[in-house]
PDB file of C-alpha atoms in Angstrom:
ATOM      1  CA  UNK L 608       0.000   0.000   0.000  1.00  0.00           C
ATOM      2  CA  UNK L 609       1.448   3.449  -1.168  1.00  0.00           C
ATOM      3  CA  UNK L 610      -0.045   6.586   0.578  1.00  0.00           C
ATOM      4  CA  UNK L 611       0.715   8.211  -2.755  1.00  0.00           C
ATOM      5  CA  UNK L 612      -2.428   6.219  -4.375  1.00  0.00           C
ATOM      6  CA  UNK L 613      -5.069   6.149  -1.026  1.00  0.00           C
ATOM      7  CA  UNK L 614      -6.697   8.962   0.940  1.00  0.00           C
ATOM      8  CA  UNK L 615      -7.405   9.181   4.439  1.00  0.00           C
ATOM      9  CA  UNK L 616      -7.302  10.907   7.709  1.00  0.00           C
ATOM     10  CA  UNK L 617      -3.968  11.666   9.592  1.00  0.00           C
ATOM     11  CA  UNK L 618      -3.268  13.221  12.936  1.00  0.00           C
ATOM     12  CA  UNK L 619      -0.960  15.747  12.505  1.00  0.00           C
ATOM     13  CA  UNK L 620       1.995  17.000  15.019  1.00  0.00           C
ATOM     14  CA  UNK L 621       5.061  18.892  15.609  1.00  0.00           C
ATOM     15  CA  UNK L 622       8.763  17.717  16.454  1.00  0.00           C
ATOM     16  CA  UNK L 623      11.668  19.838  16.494  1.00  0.00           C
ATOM     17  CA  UNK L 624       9.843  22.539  14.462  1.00  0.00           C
ATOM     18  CA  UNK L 625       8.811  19.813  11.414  1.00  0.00           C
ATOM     19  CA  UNK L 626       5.259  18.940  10.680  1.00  0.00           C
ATOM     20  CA  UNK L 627       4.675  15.698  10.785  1.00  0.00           C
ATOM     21  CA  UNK L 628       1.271  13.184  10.484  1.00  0.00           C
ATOM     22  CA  UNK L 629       0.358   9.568  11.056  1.00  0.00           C
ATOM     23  CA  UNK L 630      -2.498   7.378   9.928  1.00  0.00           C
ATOM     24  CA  UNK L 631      -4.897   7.757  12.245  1.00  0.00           C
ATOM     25  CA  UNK L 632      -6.156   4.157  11.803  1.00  0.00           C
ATOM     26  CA  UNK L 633      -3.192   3.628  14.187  1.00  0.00           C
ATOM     27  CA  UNK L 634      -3.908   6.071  17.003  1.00  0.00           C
ATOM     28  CA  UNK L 635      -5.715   4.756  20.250  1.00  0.00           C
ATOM     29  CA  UNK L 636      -5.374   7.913  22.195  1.00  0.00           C
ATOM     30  CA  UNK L 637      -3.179  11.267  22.846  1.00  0.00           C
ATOM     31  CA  UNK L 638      -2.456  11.890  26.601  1.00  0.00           C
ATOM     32  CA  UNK L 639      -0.983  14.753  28.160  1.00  0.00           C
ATOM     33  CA  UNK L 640       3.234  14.178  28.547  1.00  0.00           C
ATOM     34  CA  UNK L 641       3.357  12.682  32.302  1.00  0.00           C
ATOM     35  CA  UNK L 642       6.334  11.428  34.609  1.00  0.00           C
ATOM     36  CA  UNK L 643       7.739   8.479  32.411  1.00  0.00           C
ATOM     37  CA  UNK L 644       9.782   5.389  34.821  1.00  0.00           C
ATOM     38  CA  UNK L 645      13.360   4.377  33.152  1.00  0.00           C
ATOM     39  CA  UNK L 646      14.121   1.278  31.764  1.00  0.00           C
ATOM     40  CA  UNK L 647      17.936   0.278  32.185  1.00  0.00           C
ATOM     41  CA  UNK L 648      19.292  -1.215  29.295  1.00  0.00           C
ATOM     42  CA  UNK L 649      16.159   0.167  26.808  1.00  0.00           C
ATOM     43  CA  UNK L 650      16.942   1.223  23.527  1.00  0.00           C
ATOM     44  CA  UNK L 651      17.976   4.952  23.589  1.00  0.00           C
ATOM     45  CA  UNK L 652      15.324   6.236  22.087  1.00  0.00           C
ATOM     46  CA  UNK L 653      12.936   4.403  24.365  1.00  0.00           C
ATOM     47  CA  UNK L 654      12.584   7.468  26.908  1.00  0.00           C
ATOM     48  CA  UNK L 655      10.519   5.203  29.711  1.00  0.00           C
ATOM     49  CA  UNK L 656       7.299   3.318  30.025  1.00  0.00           C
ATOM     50  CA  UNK L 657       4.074   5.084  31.725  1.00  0.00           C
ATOM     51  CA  UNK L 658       1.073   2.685  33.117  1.00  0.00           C
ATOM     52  CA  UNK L 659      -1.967   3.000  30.830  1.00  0.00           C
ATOM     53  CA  UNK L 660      -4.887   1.430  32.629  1.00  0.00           C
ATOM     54  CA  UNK L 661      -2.541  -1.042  34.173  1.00  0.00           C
ATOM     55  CA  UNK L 662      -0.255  -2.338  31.299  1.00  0.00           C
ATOM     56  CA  UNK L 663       3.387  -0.702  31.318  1.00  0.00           C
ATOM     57  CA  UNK L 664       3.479   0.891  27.950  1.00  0.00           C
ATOM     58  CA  UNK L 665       6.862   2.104  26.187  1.00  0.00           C
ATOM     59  CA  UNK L 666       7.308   5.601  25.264  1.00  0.00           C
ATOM     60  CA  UNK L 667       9.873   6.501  22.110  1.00  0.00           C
ATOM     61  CA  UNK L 668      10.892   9.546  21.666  1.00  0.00           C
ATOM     62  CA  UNK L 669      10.620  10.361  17.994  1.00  0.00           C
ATOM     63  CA  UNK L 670      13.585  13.160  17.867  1.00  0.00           C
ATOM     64  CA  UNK L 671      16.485  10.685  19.117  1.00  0.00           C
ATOM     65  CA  UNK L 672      14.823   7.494  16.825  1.00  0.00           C
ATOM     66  CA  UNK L 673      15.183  10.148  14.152  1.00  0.00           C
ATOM     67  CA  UNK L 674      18.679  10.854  14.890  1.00  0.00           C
ATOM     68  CA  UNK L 675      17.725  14.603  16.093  1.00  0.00           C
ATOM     69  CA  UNK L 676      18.486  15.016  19.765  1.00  0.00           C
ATOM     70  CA  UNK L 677      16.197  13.944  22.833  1.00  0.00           C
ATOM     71  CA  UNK L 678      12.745  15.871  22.587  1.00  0.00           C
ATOM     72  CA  UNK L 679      12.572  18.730  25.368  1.00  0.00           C
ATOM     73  CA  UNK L 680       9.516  18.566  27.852  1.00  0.00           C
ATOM     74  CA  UNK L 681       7.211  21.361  27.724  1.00  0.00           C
ATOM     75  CA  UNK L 682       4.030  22.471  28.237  1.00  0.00           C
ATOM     76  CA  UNK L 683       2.267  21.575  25.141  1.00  0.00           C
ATOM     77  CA  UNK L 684       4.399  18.300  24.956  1.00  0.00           C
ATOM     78  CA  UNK L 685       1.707  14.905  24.448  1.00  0.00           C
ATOM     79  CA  UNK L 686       2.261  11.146  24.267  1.00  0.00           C
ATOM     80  CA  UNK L 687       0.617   9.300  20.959  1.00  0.00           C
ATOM     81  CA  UNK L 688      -0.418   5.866  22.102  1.00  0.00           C
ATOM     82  CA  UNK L 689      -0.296   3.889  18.825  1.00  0.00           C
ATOM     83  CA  UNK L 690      -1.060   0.039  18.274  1.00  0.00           C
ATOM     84  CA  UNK L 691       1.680  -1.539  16.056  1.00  0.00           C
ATOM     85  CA  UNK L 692       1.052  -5.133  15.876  1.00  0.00           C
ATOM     86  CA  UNK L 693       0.047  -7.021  19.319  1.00  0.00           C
ATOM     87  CA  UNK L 694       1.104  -3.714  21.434  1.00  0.00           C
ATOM     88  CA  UNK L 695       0.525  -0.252  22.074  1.00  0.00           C
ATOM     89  CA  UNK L 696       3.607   2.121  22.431  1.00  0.00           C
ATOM     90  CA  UNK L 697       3.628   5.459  22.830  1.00  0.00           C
ATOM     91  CA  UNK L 698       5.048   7.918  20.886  1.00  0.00           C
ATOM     92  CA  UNK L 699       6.918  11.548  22.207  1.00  0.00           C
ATOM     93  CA  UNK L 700       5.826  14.619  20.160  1.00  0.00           C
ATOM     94  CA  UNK L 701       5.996  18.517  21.098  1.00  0.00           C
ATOM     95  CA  UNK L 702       2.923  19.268  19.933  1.00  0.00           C
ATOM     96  CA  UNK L 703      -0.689  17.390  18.887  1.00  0.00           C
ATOM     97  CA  UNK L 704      -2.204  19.731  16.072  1.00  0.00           C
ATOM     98  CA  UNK L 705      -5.444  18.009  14.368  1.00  0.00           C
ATOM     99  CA  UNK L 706      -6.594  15.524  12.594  1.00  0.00           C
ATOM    100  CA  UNK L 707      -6.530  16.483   8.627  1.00  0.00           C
ATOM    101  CA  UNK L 708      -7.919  14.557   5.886  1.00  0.00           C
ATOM    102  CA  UNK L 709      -5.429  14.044   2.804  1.00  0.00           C
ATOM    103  CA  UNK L 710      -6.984  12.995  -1.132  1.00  0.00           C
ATOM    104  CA  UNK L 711      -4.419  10.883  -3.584  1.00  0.00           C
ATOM    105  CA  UNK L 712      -3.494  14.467  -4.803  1.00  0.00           C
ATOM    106  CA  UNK L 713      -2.464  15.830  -2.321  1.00  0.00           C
ATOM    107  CA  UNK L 714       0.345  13.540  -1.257  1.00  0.00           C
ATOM    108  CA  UNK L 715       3.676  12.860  -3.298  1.00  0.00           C
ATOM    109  CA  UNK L 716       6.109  10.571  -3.699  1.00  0.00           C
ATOM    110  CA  UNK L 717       8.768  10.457  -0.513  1.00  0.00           C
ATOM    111  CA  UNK L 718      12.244  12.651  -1.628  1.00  0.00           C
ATOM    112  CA  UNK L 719      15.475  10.741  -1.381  1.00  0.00           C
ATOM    113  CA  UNK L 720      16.956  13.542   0.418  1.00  0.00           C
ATOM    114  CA  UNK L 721      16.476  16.765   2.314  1.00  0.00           C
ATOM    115  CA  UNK L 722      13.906  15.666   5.249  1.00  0.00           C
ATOM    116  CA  UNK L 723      16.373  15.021   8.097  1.00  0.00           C
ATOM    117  CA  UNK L 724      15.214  11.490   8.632  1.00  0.00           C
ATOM    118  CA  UNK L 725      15.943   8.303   7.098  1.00  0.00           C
ATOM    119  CA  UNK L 726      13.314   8.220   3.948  1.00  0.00           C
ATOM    120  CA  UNK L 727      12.377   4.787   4.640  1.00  0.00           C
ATOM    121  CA  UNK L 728      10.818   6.385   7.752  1.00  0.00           C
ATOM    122  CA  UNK L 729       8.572   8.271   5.149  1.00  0.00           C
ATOM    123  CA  UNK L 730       5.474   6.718   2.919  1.00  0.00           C
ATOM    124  CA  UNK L 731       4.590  10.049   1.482  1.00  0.00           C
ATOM    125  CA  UNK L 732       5.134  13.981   1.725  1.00  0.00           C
ATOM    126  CA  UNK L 733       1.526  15.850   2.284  1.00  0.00           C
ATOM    127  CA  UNK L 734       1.182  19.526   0.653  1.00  0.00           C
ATOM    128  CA  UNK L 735       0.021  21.863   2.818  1.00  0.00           C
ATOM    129  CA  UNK L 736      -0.341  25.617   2.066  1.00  0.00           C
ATOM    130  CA  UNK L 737       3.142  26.599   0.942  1.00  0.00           C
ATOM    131  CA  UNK L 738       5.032  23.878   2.766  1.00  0.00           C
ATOM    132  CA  UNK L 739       4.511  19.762   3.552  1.00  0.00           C
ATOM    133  CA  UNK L 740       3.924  17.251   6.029  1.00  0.00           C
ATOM    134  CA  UNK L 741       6.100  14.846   6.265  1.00  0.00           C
ATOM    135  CA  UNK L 742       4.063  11.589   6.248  1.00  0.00           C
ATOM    136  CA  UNK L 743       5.499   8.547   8.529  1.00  0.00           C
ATOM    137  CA  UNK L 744       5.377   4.773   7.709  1.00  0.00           C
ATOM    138  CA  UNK L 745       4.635   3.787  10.951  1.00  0.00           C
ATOM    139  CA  UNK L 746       5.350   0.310  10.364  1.00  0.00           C
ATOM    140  CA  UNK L 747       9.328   1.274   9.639  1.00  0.00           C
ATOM    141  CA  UNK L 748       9.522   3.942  12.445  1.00  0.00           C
ATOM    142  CA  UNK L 749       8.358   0.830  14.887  1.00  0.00           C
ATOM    143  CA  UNK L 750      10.057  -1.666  13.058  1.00  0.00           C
ATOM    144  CA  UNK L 751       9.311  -5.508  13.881  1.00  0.00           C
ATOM    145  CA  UNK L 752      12.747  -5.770  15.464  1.00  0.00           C
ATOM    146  CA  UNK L 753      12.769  -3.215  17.212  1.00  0.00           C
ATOM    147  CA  UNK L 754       9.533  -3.963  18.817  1.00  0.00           C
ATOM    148  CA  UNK L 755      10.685  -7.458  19.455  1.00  0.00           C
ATOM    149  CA  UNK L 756      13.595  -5.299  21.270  1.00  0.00           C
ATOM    150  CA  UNK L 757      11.479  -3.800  23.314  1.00  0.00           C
ATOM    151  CA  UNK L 758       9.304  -6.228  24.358  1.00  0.00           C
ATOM    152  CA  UNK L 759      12.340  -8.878  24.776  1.00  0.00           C
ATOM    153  CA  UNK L 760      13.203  -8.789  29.449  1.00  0.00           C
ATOM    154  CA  UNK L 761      16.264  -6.341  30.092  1.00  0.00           C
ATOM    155  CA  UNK L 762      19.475  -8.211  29.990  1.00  0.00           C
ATOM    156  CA  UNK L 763      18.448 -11.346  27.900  1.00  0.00           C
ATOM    157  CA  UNK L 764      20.992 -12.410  25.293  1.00  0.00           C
ATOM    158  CA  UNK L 765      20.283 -11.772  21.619  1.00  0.00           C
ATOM    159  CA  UNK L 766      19.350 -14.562  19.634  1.00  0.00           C
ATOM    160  CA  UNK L 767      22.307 -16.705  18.881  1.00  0.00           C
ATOM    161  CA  UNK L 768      22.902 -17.990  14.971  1.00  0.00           C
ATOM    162  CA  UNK L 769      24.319 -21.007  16.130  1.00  0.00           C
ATOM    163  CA  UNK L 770      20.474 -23.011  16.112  1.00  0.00           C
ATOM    164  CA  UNK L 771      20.761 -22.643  12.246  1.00  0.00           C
TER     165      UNK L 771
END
């Protein structure tokens, strides 16, 4: 599936000063930025997990998965909670905007340079006024490994190649 050729509804948000926007078939809820508990030995970009209703659910923090620098706390500062496969994880942003609808037009083809992230982080770029959204692939920003990473108990041994 190409975002290029289907339309839909995205919530859009703000990191480090870039406009960004997810499908919003994969958005469970946006909660206000509260006191996140460390996990030794996490990923780096996984900031902490909070407890949603009980379950301990991992917060990334986009900016440092996108190789820009740990995402600064502030007022307006929210927590995605996305569902990815079997889990919910939640997702560091500076600011929630609104949910926007996007037509087949309106969305072209990712650029092989020039957004700051790696463009297989990117299904699509959205116009907007005079400028773009940057469109993620959700699926490659939460990877299946490194979901597997984060749901695999602190200090466990990776698995070895030797069963093959």
């Amino acid at each position: 599936m190409s975002i290029s050729t289907e339309a839909g509804r995205f919530l859009t948000f703000s990191l480090n000063g870039e406009a960004y926007a997810l499908d919003i078939f994969h958005v469970t809820e946006i909660i206000e930025y509260r006191q996140l508990t460390a996990v030794p030995m996490a990923p780096d970009f996984v900031r902490g997990v909070i407890n949603l209703r009980g379950r301990a659910v991992p917060v990334i923090d986009l900016g440092i998965r996108f190789g820009q620098g740990p995402t600064v706390v502030g007022r307006r500062t929210s927590i995605i909670i996305v569902h990815n496969g079997d889990s919910d994880i939640g997702i560091l942003v500076d600011i929630v905007n609104k949910v926007v609808g996007f037509g087949a037009a309106d969305v072209e083809p990712t650029p092989s340079f020039g957004t700051g992230i790696q463009p297989e982080f990117i299904s699509g770029m959205a116009r907007r006024e005079n400028d773009f959204i940057i469109v993620l692939d959700l699926e490659r920003v939460l990877s299946p490994v490194d979901v597997a990473e984060l749901s695999r108990p602190a200090g466990s041994a990776e698995p070895s190649d030797e069963s093959q």
